[in-house]
Amino acid sequence: EGRERSLKWLMLCALSSLAAAVLALRLTAPFTFLGPGFFGFDITPAVIAGYAEMSRLVLDFGFPPNWQWMTGYGPLNALVDMAVWGLGPIIGLALVLGAFVVASRRALRAAAAPLLVLIVAFSAYWLAGAAPALRYAAPILPALCVLAAGGALVTPRGVSLLAGIGAFVWGTGMVGLHGGLHSRIAASEWMWQNLPAGTVVANESSWDDGLPSAVRINARGDLLYGDVGGHFTSVALAIDLPDNAEKAHTIATRLAGADVLAISSERMRKPILALGSRFPMTTRYYRMLESGELCFALIYQNKPGYTVLGQRFDDSWAQEPWSIYDHPQVEIYRKLDCYDAGKVEAALLQALPKGS
């Protein structure tokens, strides 16, 4: 009888949660529904078409934002990123301990069964997706924290208190990421203050934010765009295009006309280097830049990382939505007198497979 009552209560809670979710969607996103009136719940064709287009893009591996998921990033990588950056190391360890405690105690297993089913089902859905970004796992975070609290049942109170303080301190790093000056803005301010008028900036691709960004640096607080007064001129290297002879010519000639090269994040370089067999020529380009053979010298670098109490932790190995969107690594290179467009183009062409 008690089990039957618990099942009824569980079903009631599930239906109530579903009704609350539908109500919230109806109130906060009325454009999703055709109507007429509040109880018209037919979905608009535009919304359906939008989700269909999003699904198509997510599965299109020719789409540059999807390259990050083609580099061997799998479920284990996503779980590590979740444990270290999504939850934090302390809560991640507490989650493992809490799961062990629940699994080893029969009474807890029965009481936590709905929670475990929810966690397993959602995690499987998230990890099986084509793009397991950490933000997509946000809905399951409260359930994970409840499970992590199970670890407190077998740890001394003092240890639990220290763990809570440690988790809080680690979380201040997240506040710092969003409370400080964005690295692209910092780089743009540096460019305005250190590069002369008429500077030609080579940016990598239209798929990534170019530099300089619009900034406010004068006494009046005017929003300054890069092309104001002709101070900066931007050219795109089209790094995201398929490797071929035309792309080699574009890179070599546009770098010849540029004064500086700006890499505003690792959004292009990181996946392209990991997909070297698909981009052998562009991989060669990045190797030349790194070695100095390209004749562009590093003059500015900003590597924010994840900072806690003044200690910087390198998170550049984490998935792109974490390591690039909010705090990208920015580099600016100055062209040297030794740059030779012909030699650069020839070197890039040599990296192309025969017959390309």
Coordinates of C-alpha atoms in Angstrom, one line a residue:
E1 CA 0.0 0.0 0.0
G2 CA 2.8 2.4 0.8
R3 CA 4.6 1.6 -2.4
E4 CA 1.3 2.2 -4.4
R5 CA 0.8 5.5 -2.6
S6 CA 4.4 6.6 -3.4
L7 CA 3.9 5.7 -7.1
K8 CA 0.7 7.8 -7.2
W9 CA 2.5 10.7 -5.6
L10 CA 5.4 10.3 -8.1
M11 CA 3.0 10.4 -11.0
L12 CA 1.2 13.4 -9.6
C13 CA 4.5 15.2 -9.2
A14 CA 5.5 14.3 -12.8
L15 CA 2.2 15.5 -14.3
S16 CA 2.3 18.7 -12.2
S17 CA 5.8 19.4 -13.4
L18 CA 4.8 18.9 -17.0
A19 CA 1.8 21.2 -16.6
A20 CA 4.0 23.9 -15.0
A21 CA 6.5 23.6 -17.8
V22 CA 3.8 24.0 -20.5
L23 CA 2.3 26.9 -18.6
A24 CA 5.7 28.6 -18.3
L25 CA 6.3 28.1 -22.1
R26 CA 2.9 29.5 -22.9
L27 CA 3.4 32.6 -20.8
T28 CA 7.1 33.3 -21.7
A29 CA 7.1 32.3 -25.4
P30 CA 3.6 33.1 -26.8
F31 CA 5.0 33.3 -30.3
T32 CA 5.5 29.6 -30.2
F33 CA 1.8 28.9 -30.4
L34 CA -0.8 29.8 -33.1
G35 CA -3.7 30.5 -30.8
P36 CA -6.3 31.8 -31.0
G37 CA -6.5 32.6 -27.3
F38 CA -4.6 31.3 -24.3
F39 CA -5.6 27.7 -24.9
G40 CA -4.6 27.5 -28.5
F41 CA -1.6 25.2 -28.2
D42 CA -0.9 24.4 -31.9
I43 CA 2.8 25.1 -32.7
T44 CA 3.5 27.8 -35.3
P45 CA 5.1 26.5 -38.6
A46 CA 7.9 29.0 -38.2
V47 CA 9.0 27.5 -34.9
I48 CA 8.8 24.0 -36.3
A49 CA 10.9 25.1 -39.4
G50 CA 13.4 26.8 -37.1
Y51 CA 14.0 23.7 -35.0
A52 CA 14.3 21.6 -38.2
E53 CA 16.9 24.0 -39.6
M54 CA 18.8 23.9 -36.3
S55 CA 18.8 20.1 -36.4
R56 CA 20.1 20.1 -39.9
L57 CA 22.9 22.5 -39.0
V58 CA 23.9 20.5 -35.9
L59 CA 24.3 17.4 -38.1
D60 CA 26.2 19.3 -40.9
F61 CA 29.9 18.5 -40.4
G62 CA 30.7 21.0 -43.1
F63 CA 29.4 23.7 -40.8
P64 CA 32.5 25.3 -39.1
P65 CA 30.9 25.5 -35.5
N66 CA 30.5 21.7 -35.7
W67 CA 34.2 21.0 -36.3
Q68 CA 34.9 21.1 -32.6
W69 CA 32.8 17.9 -32.1
M70 CA 34.6 16.0 -34.9
T71 CA 38.0 16.1 -33.3
G72 CA 37.5 12.9 -31.2
Y73 CA 35.5 14.7 -28.5
G74 CA 33.3 12.0 -27.0
P75 CA 31.2 11.2 -23.9
L76 CA 34.2 10.7 -21.7
N77 CA 35.5 14.2 -22.6
A78 CA 32.1 15.7 -21.9
L79 CA 32.0 14.0 -18.5
V80 CA 35.4 15.3 -17.6
D81 CA 34.5 18.8 -18.6
M82 CA 31.4 18.5 -16.6
A83 CA 33.2 17.3 -13.5
V84 CA 36.0 19.9 -13.7
W85 CA 34.3 23.0 -15.1
G86 CA 30.6 22.4 -15.1
L87 CA 30.3 21.3 -11.5
G88 CA 33.8 21.9 -10.2
P89 CA 36.3 19.3 -8.9
I90 CA 34.9 19.2 -5.3
I91 CA 31.2 18.8 -6.3
G92 CA 32.4 16.3 -9.0
L93 CA 34.1 14.2 -6.3
A94 CA 31.1 14.6 -4.0
L95 CA 28.9 13.3 -6.8
V96 CA 30.9 10.2 -7.2
L97 CA 30.9 9.6 -3.5
G98 CA 27.1 10.3 -3.2
A99 CA 26.4 7.9 -6.0
F100 CA 28.4 5.2 -4.2
V101 CA 26.6 5.8 -1.0
V102 CA 23.2 5.6 -2.6
A103 CA 24.1 2.5 -4.5
S104 CA 25.4 0.7 -1.4
R105 CA 22.4 1.4 0.8
R106 CA 19.1 -0.4 0.0
A107 CA 16.8 2.1 1.7
L108 CA 18.5 5.0 -0.2
R109 CA 18.3 3.2 -3.5
A110 CA 14.6 2.9 -3.2
A111 CA 14.1 6.5 -2.1
A112 CA 16.4 7.9 -4.8
A113 CA 15.2 5.7 -7.6
P114 CA 13.2 8.5 -9.4
L115 CA 16.2 10.8 -9.1
L116 CA 18.6 8.2 -10.5
V117 CA 16.3 7.4 -13.4
L118 CA 16.1 11.1 -14.2
I119 CA 19.8 11.5 -14.1
V120 CA 20.6 8.5 -16.1
A121 CA 18.0 9.2 -18.8
F122 CA 18.9 12.9 -19.2
S123 CA 22.7 12.1 -19.1
A124 CA 22.3 9.5 -21.8
Y125 CA 20.3 11.9 -24.0
W126 CA 22.9 14.7 -23.5
L127 CA 25.9 12.5 -24.1
A128 CA 24.4 10.8 -27.2
G129 CA 23.8 14.2 -28.8
A130 CA 25.9 15.5 -31.7
A131 CA 26.9 18.5 -29.6
P132 CA 27.2 17.7 -25.9
A133 CA 27.8 21.3 -24.8
L134 CA 27.9 21.9 -21.0
R135 CA 25.1 24.4 -21.2
Y136 CA 22.8 21.7 -22.6
A137 CA 23.2 19.8 -19.3
A138 CA 22.1 22.7 -17.2
P139 CA 18.6 21.3 -16.5
I140 CA 20.1 18.3 -14.7
L141 CA 22.4 20.2 -12.4
P142 CA 20.0 20.4 -9.4
A143 CA 19.5 16.7 -9.5
L144 CA 23.3 16.1 -9.6
C145 CA 23.8 18.4 -6.6
V146 CA 21.1 16.5 -4.7
L147 CA 22.9 13.2 -5.4
A148 CA 26.2 14.8 -4.5
A149 CA 24.8 15.7 -1.1
G150 CA 24.6 12.0 -0.4
G151 CA 28.3 12.0 0.3
A152 CA 27.7 14.1 3.4
L153 CA 26.1 11.0 5.0
V154 CA 29.5 9.3 5.3
T155 CA 31.9 12.2 5.8
P156 CA 32.6 14.1 9.0
R157 CA 30.8 17.4 9.4
G158 CA 34.0 19.3 9.4
V159 CA 35.0 17.7 6.1
S160 CA 31.6 18.5 4.6
L161 CA 31.9 22.1 5.7
L162 CA 35.4 22.5 4.2
A163 CA 34.1 20.9 1.0
G164 CA 31.3 23.4 0.8
I165 CA 33.7 26.3 1.3
G166 CA 36.0 24.9 -1.3
A167 CA 33.2 24.5 -3.8
F168 CA 32.2 28.1 -3.1
V169 CA 35.7 29.4 -3.6
W170 CA 36.1 27.4 -6.9
G171 CA 32.8 29.0 -8.1
T172 CA 34.2 32.5 -7.7
G173 CA 36.2 31.7 -10.8
M174 CA 33.0 31.6 -12.8
V175 CA 32.0 35.0 -11.4
G176 CA 35.4 36.3 -12.4
L177 CA 35.0 35.1 -16.0
H178 CA 31.9 37.2 -16.4
G179 CA 32.8 40.1 -14.1
G180 CA 36.1 41.2 -15.7
L181 CA 37.0 42.7 -19.0
H182 CA 36.4 40.3 -21.9
S183 CA 39.7 39.3 -23.5
R184 CA 38.6 40.5 -27.0
I185 CA 37.7 43.9 -25.6
A186 CA 41.0 44.1 -23.8
A187 CA 42.8 43.3 -27.0
S188 CA 40.8 45.8 -28.9
E189 CA 41.7 48.6 -26.4
W190 CA 45.3 47.6 -26.7
M191 CA 45.1 47.9 -30.5
W192 CA 43.6 51.4 -30.3
Q193 CA 46.3 52.5 -27.9
N194 CA 49.3 50.9 -29.7
L195 CA 48.7 50.6 -33.4
P196 CA 48.8 53.6 -35.7
A197 CA 46.0 54.9 -37.9
G198 CA 45.7 53.1 -41.2
T199 CA 46.6 49.7 -39.8
V200 CA 45.4 46.7 -41.9
V201 CA 44.3 43.8 -39.7
A202 CA 44.1 40.3 -41.1
N203 CA 41.3 38.4 -39.3
E204 CA 40.9 34.6 -39.7
S205 CA 37.3 34.1 -40.7
S206 CA 33.8 35.5 -40.8
W207 CA 32.8 32.6 -38.5
D208 CA 34.7 34.2 -35.6
D209 CA 34.7 37.7 -34.2
G210 CA 37.3 39.9 -35.8
L211 CA 39.4 42.5 -34.1
P212 CA 39.2 45.2 -33.1
S213 CA 35.8 45.0 -31.4
A214 CA 33.8 48.2 -30.8
V215 CA 35.2 49.8 -27.6
R216 CA 34.9 53.0 -25.5
I217 CA 38.4 54.5 -24.8
N218 CA 38.1 58.2 -25.3
A219 CA 37.2 60.8 -22.6
R220 CA 33.6 61.2 -24.0
G221 CA 33.0 57.4 -23.9
D222 CA 32.1 57.2 -27.6
L223 CA 31.7 53.7 -29.0
L224 CA 34.6 53.4 -31.5
Y225 CA 34.3 50.9 -34.3
G226 CA 37.5 49.7 -36.1
D227 CA 36.8 51.6 -39.3
V228 CA 36.1 55.0 -37.6
G229 CA 38.3 57.5 -39.4
G230 CA 39.9 54.8 -41.3
H231 CA 42.0 53.8 -38.3
F232 CA 41.7 50.1 -39.0
T233 CA 41.0 48.2 -42.2
S234 CA 40.0 44.5 -41.8
V235 CA 40.6 41.7 -44.3
A236 CA 39.5 38.1 -43.9
L237 CA 41.9 35.1 -44.6
A238 CA 38.9 32.8 -45.1
I239 CA 40.6 30.1 -43.0
D240 CA 37.4 28.2 -42.8
L241 CA 37.2 27.4 -46.5
P242 CA 38.3 24.0 -47.9
D243 CA 42.0 23.6 -48.6
N244 CA 42.8 24.3 -52.2
A245 CA 45.2 26.4 -54.4
E246 CA 42.8 29.4 -54.3
K247 CA 42.8 29.4 -50.6
A248 CA 46.6 29.3 -50.5
H249 CA 46.7 32.4 -52.8
T250 CA 44.1 34.2 -50.7
I251 CA 46.0 33.7 -47.5
A252 CA 49.4 34.6 -48.9
T253 CA 48.2 37.8 -50.7
R254 CA 46.0 39.1 -47.9
L255 CA 48.8 38.6 -45.4
A256 CA 51.0 40.6 -47.8
G257 CA 48.6 43.5 -47.6
A258 CA 48.2 43.3 -43.8
D259 CA 50.2 44.9 -41.1
V260 CA 49.0 42.6 -38.3
L261 CA 47.4 39.3 -37.9
A262 CA 44.7 38.9 -35.3
I263 CA 43.6 35.5 -33.8
S264 CA 40.7 36.4 -31.6
S265 CA 40.1 32.9 -30.3
E266 CA 41.0 29.3 -30.9
R267 CA 37.7 28.7 -32.7
M268 CA 39.5 28.1 -36.0
R269 CA 43.0 26.9 -35.0
K270 CA 42.1 24.3 -32.4
P271 CA 39.8 22.2 -34.5
I272 CA 41.7 22.6 -37.7
L273 CA 44.9 21.4 -36.1
A274 CA 43.0 18.4 -34.7
L275 CA 41.6 17.7 -38.2
G276 CA 44.9 17.8 -39.9
S277 CA 44.1 15.2 -42.5
R278 CA 41.1 17.4 -43.6
F279 CA 43.1 20.6 -43.5
P280 CA 46.7 19.7 -44.3
M281 CA 47.4 23.1 -45.9
T282 CA 45.9 25.2 -43.2
T283 CA 47.7 23.0 -40.6
R284 CA 51.0 23.9 -42.5
Y285 CA 50.0 27.6 -42.2
Y286 CA 49.6 27.4 -38.5
R287 CA 52.9 25.5 -38.1
M288 CA 54.6 28.2 -40.0
L289 CA 53.1 30.8 -37.8
E290 CA 54.1 29.0 -34.7
S291 CA 57.7 28.4 -35.8
G292 CA 58.3 31.9 -37.1
E293 CA 58.6 30.7 -40.7
L294 CA 55.6 32.8 -41.7
C295 CA 57.5 36.0 -40.6
F296 CA 54.8 37.2 -38.3
A297 CA 56.0 37.9 -34.7
L298 CA 53.7 37.7 -31.6
I299 CA 53.3 41.2 -30.1
Y300 CA 50.2 40.7 -27.9
Q301 CA 48.7 37.7 -26.1
N302 CA 45.9 37.4 -23.6
K303 CA 45.2 33.9 -22.0
P304 CA 42.6 34.4 -19.4
G305 CA 42.1 30.9 -18.2
Y306 CA 40.1 30.1 -15.0
T307 CA 41.3 32.1 -12.1
V308 CA 40.6 31.3 -8.5
L309 CA 42.2 33.4 -5.7
G310 CA 44.7 34.8 -8.1
Q311 CA 45.7 31.3 -9.3
R312 CA 45.2 30.8 -13.1
F313 CA 44.1 27.3 -14.2
D314 CA 44.6 26.4 -17.9
D315 CA 41.2 25.5 -19.3
S316 CA 42.2 25.7 -23.0
W317 CA 41.7 21.9 -23.4
A318 CA 38.0 22.1 -22.4
Q319 CA 35.3 22.1 -25.0
E320 CA 34.9 25.2 -27.2
P321 CA 31.6 26.6 -25.6
W322 CA 33.5 26.7 -22.3
S323 CA 37.0 27.8 -23.3
I324 CA 36.3 30.2 -26.1
Y325 CA 32.9 31.8 -25.9
D326 CA 33.3 33.7 -22.6
H327 CA 37.1 34.1 -22.3
P328 CA 38.9 33.3 -25.5
Q329 CA 42.7 33.3 -25.9
V330 CA 43.7 36.3 -28.1
E331 CA 46.9 36.7 -30.1
I332 CA 48.1 39.5 -32.3
Y333 CA 51.1 39.2 -34.6
R334 CA 53.1 41.9 -36.5
K335 CA 54.3 41.2 -40.0
L336 CA 58.1 41.3 -40.3
D337 CA 60.2 42.5 -43.3
C338 CA 61.1 39.0 -44.2
Y339 CA 57.5 38.1 -45.2
D340 CA 57.4 36.8 -48.8
A341 CA 54.0 36.1 -50.3
G342 CA 55.4 33.9 -53.0
K343 CA 57.3 31.7 -50.6
V344 CA 54.3 31.4 -48.3
E345 CA 52.0 30.4 -51.1
A346 CA 54.5 27.9 -52.5
A347 CA 54.9 26.3 -49.0
L348 CA 51.1 26.1 -48.6
L349 CA 50.7 24.5 -52.0
Q350 CA 53.3 21.9 -51.2
A351 CA 51.2 20.8 -48.2
L352 CA 48.2 20.0 -50.5
P353 CA 47.6 16.4 -51.4
K354 CA 48.5 15.5 -55.0
G355 CA 45.6 16.3 -57.4
S356 CA 44.0 18.9 -55.1

